[in-house]
PDB file of C-alpha atoms and ligand atoms in Angstrom:
ATOM      1  CA  UNK A  22       9.499  -7.256 -11.026  1.00  0.00           C
ATOM      2  CA  UNK A  23      11.965  -8.282  -8.343  1.00  0.00           C
ATOM      3  CA  UNK A  24      14.216  -5.595  -6.978  1.00  0.00           C
ATOM      4  CA  UNK A  25      17.640  -5.876  -8.489  1.00  0.00           C
ATOM      5  CA  UNK A  26      19.108  -2.436  -7.864  1.00  0.00           C
ATOM      6  CA  UNK A  27      19.335  -2.525  -4.023  1.00  0.00           C
ATOM      7  CA  UNK A  28      18.948   1.220  -3.880  1.00  0.00           C
ATOM      8  CA  UNK A  29      17.756   2.033  -0.373  1.00  0.00           C
ATOM      9  CA  UNK A  30      15.091   4.710  -0.352  1.00  0.00           C
ATOM     10  CA  UNK A  31      14.175   4.747   3.334  1.00  0.00           C
ATOM     11  CA  UNK A  32      15.288   3.114   6.551  1.00  0.00           C
ATOM     12  CA  UNK A  33      13.639   2.953   9.945  1.00  0.00           C
ATOM     13  CA  UNK A  34      16.253   2.392  12.622  1.00  0.00           C
ATOM     14  CA  UNK A  35      15.354   1.487  16.186  1.00  0.00           C
ATOM     15  CA  UNK A  36      12.026   3.260  15.867  1.00  0.00           C
ATOM     16  CA  UNK A  37       9.765   3.375  18.906  1.00  0.00           C
ATOM     17  CA  UNK A  38       6.421   5.085  19.188  1.00  0.00           C
ATOM     18  CA  UNK A  39       4.579   5.609  22.442  1.00  0.00           C
ATOM     19  CA  UNK A  40       1.414   7.701  22.341  1.00  0.00           C
ATOM     20  CA  UNK A  41       0.381  10.324  24.901  1.00  0.00           C
ATOM     21  CA  UNK A  42      -1.938   7.821  26.598  1.00  0.00           C
ATOM     22  CA  UNK A  43       1.017   5.500  27.262  1.00  0.00           C
ATOM     23  CA  UNK A  44       0.260   2.947  24.501  1.00  0.00           C
ATOM     24  CA  UNK A  45       3.425   1.693  22.853  1.00  0.00           C
ATOM     25  CA  UNK A  46       2.768   0.894  19.197  1.00  0.00           C
ATOM     26  CA  UNK A  47       6.353   0.312  18.050  1.00  0.00           C
ATOM     27  CA  UNK A  48       9.493  -0.652  19.889  1.00  0.00           C
ATOM     28  CA  UNK A  49      12.850  -1.271  18.228  1.00  0.00           C
ATOM     29  CA  UNK A  50      11.367  -1.359  14.748  1.00  0.00           C
ATOM     30  CA  UNK A  51      13.960  -1.677  11.963  1.00  0.00           C
ATOM     31  CA  UNK A  52      13.478  -1.973   8.238  1.00  0.00           C
ATOM     32  CA  UNK A  53      15.194  -0.894   5.062  1.00  0.00           C
ATOM     33  CA  UNK A  54      13.080  -0.371   1.955  1.00  0.00           C
ATOM     34  CA  UNK A  55      14.665  -0.762  -1.468  1.00  0.00           C
ATOM     35  CA  UNK A  56      13.503   0.971  -4.622  1.00  0.00           C
ATOM     36  CA  UNK A  57      11.107  -1.327  -6.458  1.00  0.00           C
ATOM     37  CA  UNK A  58      10.173  -3.331  -3.371  1.00  0.00           C
ATOM     38  CA  UNK A  59       6.667  -4.604  -2.888  1.00  0.00           C
ATOM     39  CA  UNK A  60       6.929  -4.895   0.874  1.00  0.00           C
ATOM     40  CA  UNK A  61       4.030  -6.341   2.857  1.00  0.00           C
ATOM     41  CA  UNK A  62       3.800  -5.563   6.560  1.00  0.00           C
ATOM     42  CA  UNK A  63       1.854  -8.404   8.086  1.00  0.00           C
ATOM     43  CA  UNK A  64       0.732  -8.719  11.668  1.00  0.00           C
ATOM     44  CA  UNK A  65      -2.105  -9.064  14.118  1.00  0.00           C
ATOM     45  CA  UNK A  66      -4.508  -6.214  14.735  1.00  0.00           C
ATOM     46  CA  UNK A  67      -2.937  -3.508  16.855  1.00  0.00           C
ATOM     47  CA  UNK A  68       0.686  -4.569  16.314  1.00  0.00           C
ATOM     48  CA  UNK A  69       1.622  -1.157  14.867  1.00  0.00           C
ATOM     49  CA  UNK A  70       1.380  -1.584  11.084  1.00  0.00           C
ATOM     50  CA  UNK A  71      -0.574   1.621  10.432  1.00  0.00           C
ATOM     51  CA  UNK A  72       1.752   3.499  12.755  1.00  0.00           C
ATOM     52  CA  UNK A  73       4.685   2.526  10.510  1.00  0.00           C
ATOM     53  CA  UNK A  74       2.853   3.947   7.474  1.00  0.00           C
ATOM     54  CA  UNK A  75       1.973   7.143   9.348  1.00  0.00           C
ATOM     55  CA  UNK A  76       5.620   7.659  10.275  1.00  0.00           C
ATOM     56  CA  UNK A  77       6.669   7.085   6.666  1.00  0.00           C
ATOM     57  CA  UNK A  78       4.053   9.563   5.455  1.00  0.00           C
ATOM     58  CA  UNK A  79       5.235  12.172   7.983  1.00  0.00           C
ATOM     59  CA  UNK A  80       1.822  12.152   9.641  1.00  0.00           C
ATOM     60  CA  UNK A  81       3.489  11.391  12.957  1.00  0.00           C
ATOM     61  CA  UNK A  82       6.971  11.377  14.461  1.00  0.00           C
ATOM     62  CA  UNK A  83       8.817   8.574  16.289  1.00  0.00           C
ATOM     63  CA  UNK A  84       9.305   8.796  20.057  1.00  0.00           C
ATOM     64  CA  UNK A  85      12.837   7.543  19.478  1.00  0.00           C
ATOM     65  CA  UNK A  86      14.877   6.168  16.599  1.00  0.00           C
ATOM     66  CA  UNK A  87      15.038   7.518  13.059  1.00  0.00           C
ATOM     67  CA  UNK A  88      13.114   7.479   9.816  1.00  0.00           C
ATOM     68  CA  UNK A  89      15.884   8.176   7.307  1.00  0.00           C
ATOM     69  CA  UNK A  90      15.026   8.906   3.696  1.00  0.00           C
ATOM     70  CA  UNK A  91      18.026   8.553   1.440  1.00  0.00           C
ATOM     71  CA  UNK A  92      15.907   9.305  -1.599  1.00  0.00           C
ATOM     72  CA  UNK A  93      14.317  12.716  -1.043  1.00  0.00           C
ATOM     73  CA  UNK A  94      12.580  12.619  -4.412  1.00  0.00           C
ATOM     74  CA  UNK A  95      10.791   9.447  -3.256  1.00  0.00           C
ATOM     75  CA  UNK A  96       9.831  11.099   0.024  1.00  0.00           C
ATOM     76  CA  UNK A  97       8.267  14.022  -1.796  1.00  0.00           C
ATOM     77  CA  UNK A  98       6.470  11.762  -4.215  1.00  0.00           C
ATOM     78  CA  UNK A  99       4.526   9.567  -1.843  1.00  0.00           C
ATOM     79  CA  UNK A 100       0.829   8.691  -1.858  1.00  0.00           C
ATOM     80  CA  UNK A 101      -1.251   6.811   0.662  1.00  0.00           C
ATOM     81  CA  UNK A 102      -4.399   4.720   0.285  1.00  0.00           C
ATOM     82  CA  UNK A 103      -6.474   3.915   3.360  1.00  0.00           C
ATOM     83  CA  UNK A 104      -8.773   1.011   4.157  1.00  0.00           C
ATOM     84  CA  UNK A 105     -11.821   3.210   3.637  1.00  0.00           C
ATOM     85  CA  UNK A 106     -12.019   4.888   0.241  1.00  0.00           C
ATOM     86  CA  UNK A 107     -12.803   8.238   1.992  1.00  0.00           C
ATOM     87  CA  UNK A 108     -14.249   9.881  -1.136  1.00  0.00           C
ATOM     88  CA  UNK A 109     -15.990  13.246  -1.016  1.00  0.00           C
ATOM     89  CA  UNK A 110     -19.670  12.286  -1.406  1.00  0.00           C
ATOM     90  CA  UNK A 111     -20.663  15.540  -3.116  1.00  0.00           C
ATOM     91  CA  UNK A 112     -17.910  15.323  -5.740  1.00  0.00           C
ATOM     92  CA  UNK A 113     -17.923  13.270  -8.905  1.00  0.00           C
ATOM     93  CA  UNK A 114     -15.333  10.562  -9.523  1.00  0.00           C
ATOM     94  CA  UNK A 115     -13.126  12.830 -11.614  1.00  0.00           C
ATOM     95  CA  UNK A 116     -13.388  15.649  -9.063  1.00  0.00           C
ATOM     96  CA  UNK A 117     -12.360  13.230  -6.313  1.00  0.00           C
ATOM     97  CA  UNK A 118      -9.344  12.158  -8.344  1.00  0.00           C
ATOM     98  CA  UNK A 119      -8.483  15.778  -9.107  1.00  0.00           C
ATOM     99  CA  UNK A 120      -8.413  16.661  -5.363  1.00  0.00           C
ATOM    100  CA  UNK A 121      -4.658  16.136  -4.612  1.00  0.00           C
ATOM    101  CA  UNK A 122      -3.753  18.288  -7.637  1.00  0.00           C
ATOM    102  CA  UNK A 123      -6.405  20.871  -6.803  1.00  0.00           C
ATOM    103  CA  UNK A 124      -4.829  21.232  -3.341  1.00  0.00           C
ATOM    104  CA  UNK A 125      -1.564  22.013  -5.123  1.00  0.00           C
ATOM    105  CA  UNK A 126      -3.328  24.757  -7.082  1.00  0.00           C
ATOM    106  CA  UNK A 127      -3.600  22.876 -10.389  1.00  0.00           C
ATOM    107  CA  UNK A 128      -6.776  23.704 -12.301  1.00  0.00           C
ATOM    108  CA  UNK A 129      -9.031  20.926 -13.516  1.00  0.00           C
ATOM    109  CA  UNK A 130      -8.224  21.853 -17.112  1.00  0.00           C
ATOM    110  CA  UNK A 131      -4.499  21.523 -16.469  1.00  0.00           C
ATOM    111  CA  UNK A 132      -5.061  18.307 -14.514  1.00  0.00           C
ATOM    112  CA  UNK A 133      -7.412  16.782 -17.101  1.00  0.00           C
ATOM    113  CA  UNK A 134      -4.969  14.481 -18.836  1.00  0.00           C
ATOM    114  CA  UNK A 135      -3.527  13.221 -15.553  1.00  0.00           C
ATOM    115  CA  UNK A 136      -7.024  12.577 -14.186  1.00  0.00           C
ATOM    116  CA  UNK A 137      -7.920  10.707 -17.371  1.00  0.00           C
ATOM    117  CA  UNK A 138      -4.744   8.614 -17.180  1.00  0.00           C
ATOM    118  CA  UNK A 139      -5.335   7.732 -13.520  1.00  0.00           C
ATOM    119  CA  UNK A 140      -8.925   6.721 -14.231  1.00  0.00           C
ATOM    120  CA  UNK A 141      -7.820   4.691 -17.213  1.00  0.00           C
ATOM    121  CA  UNK A 142      -5.206   2.914 -15.097  1.00  0.00           C
ATOM    122  CA  UNK A 143      -7.899   1.717 -12.708  1.00  0.00           C
ATOM    123  CA  UNK A 144     -10.425   0.945 -15.457  1.00  0.00           C
ATOM    124  CA  UNK A 145     -12.880   3.719 -14.594  1.00  0.00           C
ATOM    125  CA  UNK A 146     -12.695   5.952 -17.658  1.00  0.00           C
ATOM    126  CA  UNK A 147     -16.430   5.552 -18.213  1.00  0.00           C
ATOM    127  CA  UNK A 148     -17.330   6.435 -14.627  1.00  0.00           C
ATOM    128  CA  UNK A 149     -15.773   9.902 -14.380  1.00  0.00           C
ATOM    129  CA  UNK A 150     -19.128  11.695 -13.993  1.00  0.00           C
ATOM    130  CA  UNK A 151     -20.592   9.350 -11.373  1.00  0.00           C
ATOM    131  CA  UNK A 152     -20.928  10.159  -7.681  1.00  0.00           C
ATOM    132  CA  UNK A 153     -19.534   7.878  -4.935  1.00  0.00           C
ATOM    133  CA  UNK A 154     -23.066   6.752  -3.965  1.00  0.00           C
ATOM    134  CA  UNK A 155     -23.428   5.265  -7.458  1.00  0.00           C
ATOM    135  CA  UNK A 156     -20.318   3.060  -7.101  1.00  0.00           C
ATOM    136  CA  UNK A 157     -19.734  -0.426  -5.700  1.00  0.00           C
ATOM    137  CA  UNK A 158     -17.194  -0.921  -2.906  1.00  0.00           C
ATOM    138  CA  UNK A 159     -14.606  -2.173  -5.391  1.00  0.00           C
ATOM    139  CA  UNK A 160     -15.171   0.841  -7.669  1.00  0.00           C
ATOM    140  CA  UNK A 161     -14.816   3.216  -4.719  1.00  0.00           C
ATOM    141  CA  UNK A 162     -11.494   1.629  -3.866  1.00  0.00           C
ATOM    142  CA  UNK A 163     -10.400   2.010  -7.510  1.00  0.00           C
ATOM    143  CA  UNK A 164     -11.241   5.724  -7.309  1.00  0.00           C
ATOM    144  CA  UNK A 165      -9.204   5.948  -4.119  1.00  0.00           C
ATOM    145  CA  UNK A 166      -6.299   4.273  -5.937  1.00  0.00           C
ATOM    146  CA  UNK A 167      -6.687   6.634  -8.905  1.00  0.00           C
ATOM    147  CA  UNK A 168      -6.616   9.589  -6.500  1.00  0.00           C
ATOM    148  CA  UNK A 169      -3.338   8.256  -5.095  1.00  0.00           C
ATOM    149  CA  UNK A 170      -1.903   7.648  -8.568  1.00  0.00           C
ATOM    150  CA  UNK A 171      -2.826  11.020 -10.068  1.00  0.00           C
ATOM    151  CA  UNK A 172       0.234  12.614  -8.466  1.00  0.00           C
ATOM    152  CA  UNK A 173       2.425   9.961 -10.126  1.00  0.00           C
ATOM    153  CA  UNK A 174       3.944   8.732  -6.839  1.00  0.00           C
ATOM    154  CA  UNK A 175       7.187   6.840  -6.688  1.00  0.00           C
ATOM    155  CA  UNK A 176       6.181   5.394  -3.301  1.00  0.00           C
ATOM    156  CA  UNK A 177       2.708   4.057  -2.618  1.00  0.00           C
ATOM    157  CA  UNK A 178       1.622   3.299   0.958  1.00  0.00           C
ATOM    158  CA  UNK A 179      -1.484   1.123   1.210  1.00  0.00           C
ATOM    159  CA  UNK A 180      -3.171   0.456   4.543  1.00  0.00           C
ATOM    160  CA  UNK A 181      -5.336  -2.666   4.177  1.00  0.00           C
ATOM    161  CA  UNK A 182      -6.982  -1.175   1.101  1.00  0.00           C
ATOM    162  CA  UNK A 183      -8.995  -4.250   0.154  1.00  0.00           C
ATOM    163  CA  UNK A 184      -9.891  -5.587   3.601  1.00  0.00           C
ATOM    164  CA  UNK A 185     -13.540  -4.586   3.372  1.00  0.00           C
ATOM    165  CA  UNK A 186     -14.105  -6.175  -0.043  1.00  0.00           C
ATOM    166  CA  UNK A 187     -15.362  -9.637  -0.967  1.00  0.00           C
ATOM    167  CA  UNK A 188     -12.747 -12.193  -1.938  1.00  0.00           C
ATOM    168  CA  UNK A 189     -13.331 -12.143  -5.703  1.00  0.00           C
ATOM    169  CA  UNK A 190     -13.113  -8.341  -5.846  1.00  0.00           C
ATOM    170  CA  UNK A 191     -10.056  -8.479  -3.637  1.00  0.00           C
ATOM    171  CA  UNK A 192      -8.316 -10.985  -5.926  1.00  0.00           C
ATOM    172  CA  UNK A 193      -9.162  -8.815  -8.927  1.00  0.00           C
ATOM    173  CA  UNK A 194      -7.840  -5.673  -7.270  1.00  0.00           C
ATOM    174  CA  UNK A 195      -4.696  -7.524  -6.177  1.00  0.00           C
ATOM    175  CA  UNK A 196      -4.080  -8.348  -9.840  1.00  0.00           C
ATOM    176  CA  UNK A 197      -4.826  -4.788 -10.906  1.00  0.00           C
ATOM    177  CA  UNK A 198      -2.469  -3.420  -8.285  1.00  0.00           C
ATOM    178  CA  UNK A 199       0.360  -5.642  -9.531  1.00  0.00           C
ATOM    179  CA  UNK A 200      -0.311  -4.553 -13.110  1.00  0.00           C
ATOM    180  CA  UNK A 201      -0.334  -0.894 -12.067  1.00  0.00           C
ATOM    181  CA  UNK A 202       2.847  -1.268 -10.118  1.00  0.00           C
ATOM    182  CA  UNK A 203       4.495  -2.870 -13.157  1.00  0.00           C
ATOM    183  CA  UNK A 204       3.403   0.071 -15.322  1.00  0.00           C
ATOM    184  CA  UNK A 205       4.297   2.804 -12.819  1.00  0.00           C
ATOM    185  CA  UNK A 206       7.526   1.328 -11.528  1.00  0.00           C
ATOM    186  CA  UNK A 207       6.824   2.477  -7.980  1.00  0.00           C
ATOM    187  CA  UNK A 208       7.806   1.114  -4.592  1.00  0.00           C
ATOM    188  CA  UNK A 209       4.872  -0.264  -2.613  1.00  0.00           C
ATOM    189  CA  UNK A 210       4.483  -0.725   1.129  1.00  0.00           C
ATOM    190  CA  UNK A 211       1.298  -2.640   1.783  1.00  0.00           C
ATOM    191  CA  UNK A 212      -0.244  -3.361   5.168  1.00  0.00           C
ATOM    192  CA  UNK A 213      -2.406  -6.444   5.477  1.00  0.00           C
ATOM    193  CA  UNK A 214      -3.719  -9.052   7.894  1.00  0.00           C
ATOM    194  CA  UNK A 215      -3.916 -11.616   5.136  1.00  0.00           C
ATOM    195  CA  UNK A 216      -1.215 -14.238   4.717  1.00  0.00           C
ATOM    196  CA  UNK A 217      -2.626 -15.159   1.291  1.00  0.00           C
ATOM    197  CA  UNK A 218      -2.655 -11.586   0.055  1.00  0.00           C
ATOM    198  CA  UNK A 219       0.889 -10.925   1.256  1.00  0.00           C
ATOM    199  CA  UNK A 220       2.219 -14.089  -0.395  1.00  0.00           C
ATOM    200  CA  UNK A 221       0.561 -13.177  -3.676  1.00  0.00           C
ATOM    201  CA  UNK A 222       1.664  -9.570  -3.835  1.00  0.00           C
ATOM    202  CA  UNK A 223       5.003  -9.111  -2.152  1.00  0.00           C
ATOM    203  CA  UNK A 224       8.642  -9.676  -2.891  1.00  0.00           C
ATOM    204  CA  UNK A 225       9.242  -9.241   0.862  1.00  0.00           C
ATOM    205  CA  UNK A 226       6.921 -10.040   3.741  1.00  0.00           C
ATOM    206  CA  UNK A 227       7.857  -8.507   7.086  1.00  0.00           C
ATOM    207  CA  UNK A 228       6.004 -10.199   9.930  1.00  0.00           C
ATOM    208  CA  UNK A 229       5.413  -7.991  12.974  1.00  0.00           C
ATOM    209  CA  UNK A 230       5.042  -9.254  16.521  1.00  0.00           C
ATOM    210  CA  UNK A 231       2.850  -7.872  19.273  1.00  0.00           C
ATOM    211  CA  UNK A 232       5.786  -5.938  20.694  1.00  0.00           C
ATOM    212  CA  UNK A 233       5.794  -3.603  17.674  1.00  0.00           C
ATOM    213  CA  UNK A 234       8.830  -4.874  15.828  1.00  0.00           C
ATOM    214  CA  UNK A 235       9.625  -7.168  12.933  1.00  0.00           C
ATOM    215  CA  UNK A 236      10.046 -10.729  14.085  1.00  0.00           C
ATOM    216  CA  UNK A 237      10.825 -12.345  10.732  1.00  0.00           C
ATOM    217  CA  UNK A 238      11.219 -11.374   7.133  1.00  0.00           C
ATOM    218  CA  UNK A 239      10.429 -13.717   4.276  1.00  0.00           C
ATOM    219  CA  UNK A 240      11.722 -13.132   0.759  1.00  0.00           C
ATOM    220  CA  UNK A 241       9.469 -14.255  -2.087  1.00  0.00           C
ATOM    221  CA  UNK A 242      11.403 -15.430  -5.045  1.00  0.00           C
ATOM    222  CA  UNK A 243       8.680 -15.485  -7.681  1.00  0.00           C
ATOM    223  CA  UNK A 244       8.735 -13.281 -10.760  1.00  0.00           C
ATOM    224  CA  UNK A 245       6.095 -10.726 -11.705  1.00  0.00           C
ATOM    225  CA  UNK A 246       3.611 -10.674 -13.304  1.00  0.00           C
ATOM    226  CA  UNK A 247       1.887 -13.179 -11.031  1.00  0.00           C
ATOM    227  CA  UNK A 248      -1.249 -14.919 -12.140  1.00  0.00           C
ATOM    228  CA  UNK A 249      -3.866 -17.370 -10.933  1.00  0.00           C
ATOM    229  CA  UNK A 250      -1.340 -20.100 -11.837  1.00  0.00           C
ATOM    230  CA  UNK A 251       0.997 -18.697  -9.199  1.00  0.00           C
ATOM    231  CA  UNK A 252      -1.891 -18.743  -6.726  1.00  0.00           C
ATOM    232  CA  UNK A 253      -2.494 -22.430  -7.386  1.00  0.00           C
ATOM    233  CA  UNK A 254       1.207 -23.417  -7.444  1.00  0.00           C
ATOM    234  CA  UNK A 255       2.801 -25.609  -4.791  1.00  0.00           C
ATOM    235  CA  UNK A 256       5.361 -22.830  -4.203  1.00  0.00           C
ATOM    236  CA  UNK A 257       2.552 -20.451  -3.227  1.00  0.00           C
ATOM    237  CA  UNK A 258       0.983 -23.056  -0.914  1.00  0.00           C
ATOM    238  CA  UNK A 259       4.314 -23.646   0.812  1.00  0.00           C
ATOM    239  CA  UNK A 260       4.916 -19.924   1.053  1.00  0.00           C
ATOM    240  CA  UNK A 261       1.547 -19.371   2.740  1.00  0.00           C
ATOM    241  CA  UNK A 262       2.361 -22.150   5.228  1.00  0.00           C
ATOM    242  CA  UNK A 263       5.755 -20.561   5.926  1.00  0.00           C
ATOM    243  CA  UNK A 264       4.291 -17.094   6.442  1.00  0.00           C
ATOM    244  CA  UNK A 265       1.465 -18.492   8.634  1.00  0.00           C
ATOM    245  CA  UNK A 266       4.026 -20.260  10.809  1.00  0.00           C
ATOM    246  CA  UNK A 267       6.006 -17.024  11.156  1.00  0.00           C
ATOM    247  CA  UNK A 268       2.818 -15.204  12.135  1.00  0.00           C
ATOM    248  CA  UNK A 269       2.040 -17.836  14.778  1.00  0.00           C
ATOM    249  CA  UNK A 270       5.547 -17.538  16.180  1.00  0.00           C
ATOM    250  CA  UNK A 271       5.157 -13.759  16.259  1.00  0.00           C
ATOM    251  CA  UNK A 272       2.018 -14.081  18.362  1.00  0.00           C
TER     252      UNK A 272
HETATM  253  N1  ATP B 301      -3.257   8.204  18.217  1.00  0.00           N
HETATM  254  C1  ATP B 301      -3.170   7.157  19.033  1.00  0.00           C
HETATM  255  N2  ATP B 301      -3.240   7.308  20.365  1.00  0.00           N
HETATM  256  C2  ATP B 301      -3.154   6.268  21.198  1.00  0.00           C
HETATM  257  N3  ATP B 301      -2.975   4.992  20.812  1.00  0.00           N
HETATM  258  C3  ATP B 301      -2.898   4.767  19.494  1.00  0.00           C
HETATM  259  C4  ATP B 301      -2.980   5.828  18.535  1.00  0.00           C
HETATM  260  N4  ATP B 301      -2.868   5.300  17.283  1.00  0.00           N
HETATM  261  C5  ATP B 301      -2.704   3.972  17.458  1.00  0.00           C
HETATM  262  N5  ATP B 301      -2.721   3.649  18.777  1.00  0.00           N
HETATM  263  C6  ATP B 301      -2.544   2.322  19.366  1.00  0.00           C
HETATM  264  O1  ATP B 301      -1.285   1.844  18.906  1.00  0.00           O
HETATM  265  C7  ATP B 301      -1.354   0.442  18.636  1.00  0.00           C
HETATM  266  C8  ATP B 301      -0.971   0.200  17.203  1.00  0.00           C
HETATM  267  O2  ATP B 301      -1.969   0.771  16.350  1.00  0.00           O
HETATM  268  P1  ATP B 301      -1.916   0.599  14.774  1.00  0.00           P
HETATM  269  O3  ATP B 301      -3.140   1.260  14.231  1.00  0.00           O
HETATM  270  O4  ATP B 301      -0.611   1.027  14.272  1.00  0.00           O
HETATM  271  O5  ATP B 301      -2.030  -0.987  14.631  1.00  0.00           O
HETATM  272  P2  ATP B 301      -2.354  -1.876  13.370  1.00  0.00           P
HETATM  273  O6  ATP B 301      -1.424  -3.030  13.404  1.00  0.00           O
HETATM  274  O7  ATP B 301      -2.355  -1.053  12.132  1.00  0.00           O
HETATM  275  O8  ATP B 301      -3.837  -2.350  13.704  1.00  0.00           O
HETATM  276  P3  ATP B 301      -5.027  -2.835  12.697  1.00  0.00           P
HETATM  277  O9  ATP B 301      -4.482  -4.008  11.951  1.00  0.00           O
HETATM  278  O10 ATP B 301      -6.132  -3.207  13.637  1.00  0.00           O
HETATM  279  O11 ATP B 301      -5.356  -1.651  11.819  1.00  0.00           O
HETATM  280  C9  ATP B 301      -2.776   0.009  19.003  1.00  0.00           C
HETATM  281  O12 ATP B 301      -2.750  -0.481  20.311  1.00  0.00           O
HETATM  282  C10 ATP B 301      -3.562   1.306  18.910  1.00  0.00           C
HETATM  283  O13 ATP B 301      -4.659   1.276  19.799  1.00  0.00           O
END
């Protein structure tokens, strides 16, 4: 689903972030996110990708510049998925998924249908009573996704969610994420190191340099849903080469 509405939901303008120890993570970072975007932030380790997500999620504040939400509903309806699934080991799958609603004071009975829907979306309806130790890495990440989806977010921030998984599982979860995003109609901001993953998922790839800003942005003009045919197309191959070259220039 390519973005056609050009409705800006959030802009980062001239954002810099320097931590107390003097490390500068971002400097002159600008981006405008449109409703319906699948934006991939791509860059070398330490270039500031996670810092961008933390600023968007209000987990940190910029040292200078602005994070301007023009869509306050989107800001209030934001979920984040981290690289580690970070599940509570003593809680079952459905209790883990319930957690964001529980924090809001919603009882498990009242949350039941939303928990069931989230688990169904990630294909884990039959695993609701299992504990994290009984799950594979891919299943744990699905639970983490379900936990993010249970609040029905309109913006989903994902910080290298599949980096620790084997390639086949990663491909499968990439496909599932695109399907979910089609069903939920949410805006996705996805951090990755992987050129191949960004080219497969995104409608926009923003390449970050080591100075903590965007050096190039590449638009991907391929319709959703994307399939293994897209992955083996010459367009995809050329796209990966283009993004790789941009990443090399950024370094
Ligand atoms: N709380 C903090 N205090 C000090 N320095 C920090 C803090 N958080 C991040 N940094 C530093 O800021 C820089 C950017 O970190 P960030 O985690 O945003 O990078 P990243 O691109 O997401 O890295 P990776 O791909 O390895 O996860 C790094 O040099 C990091 O060490």
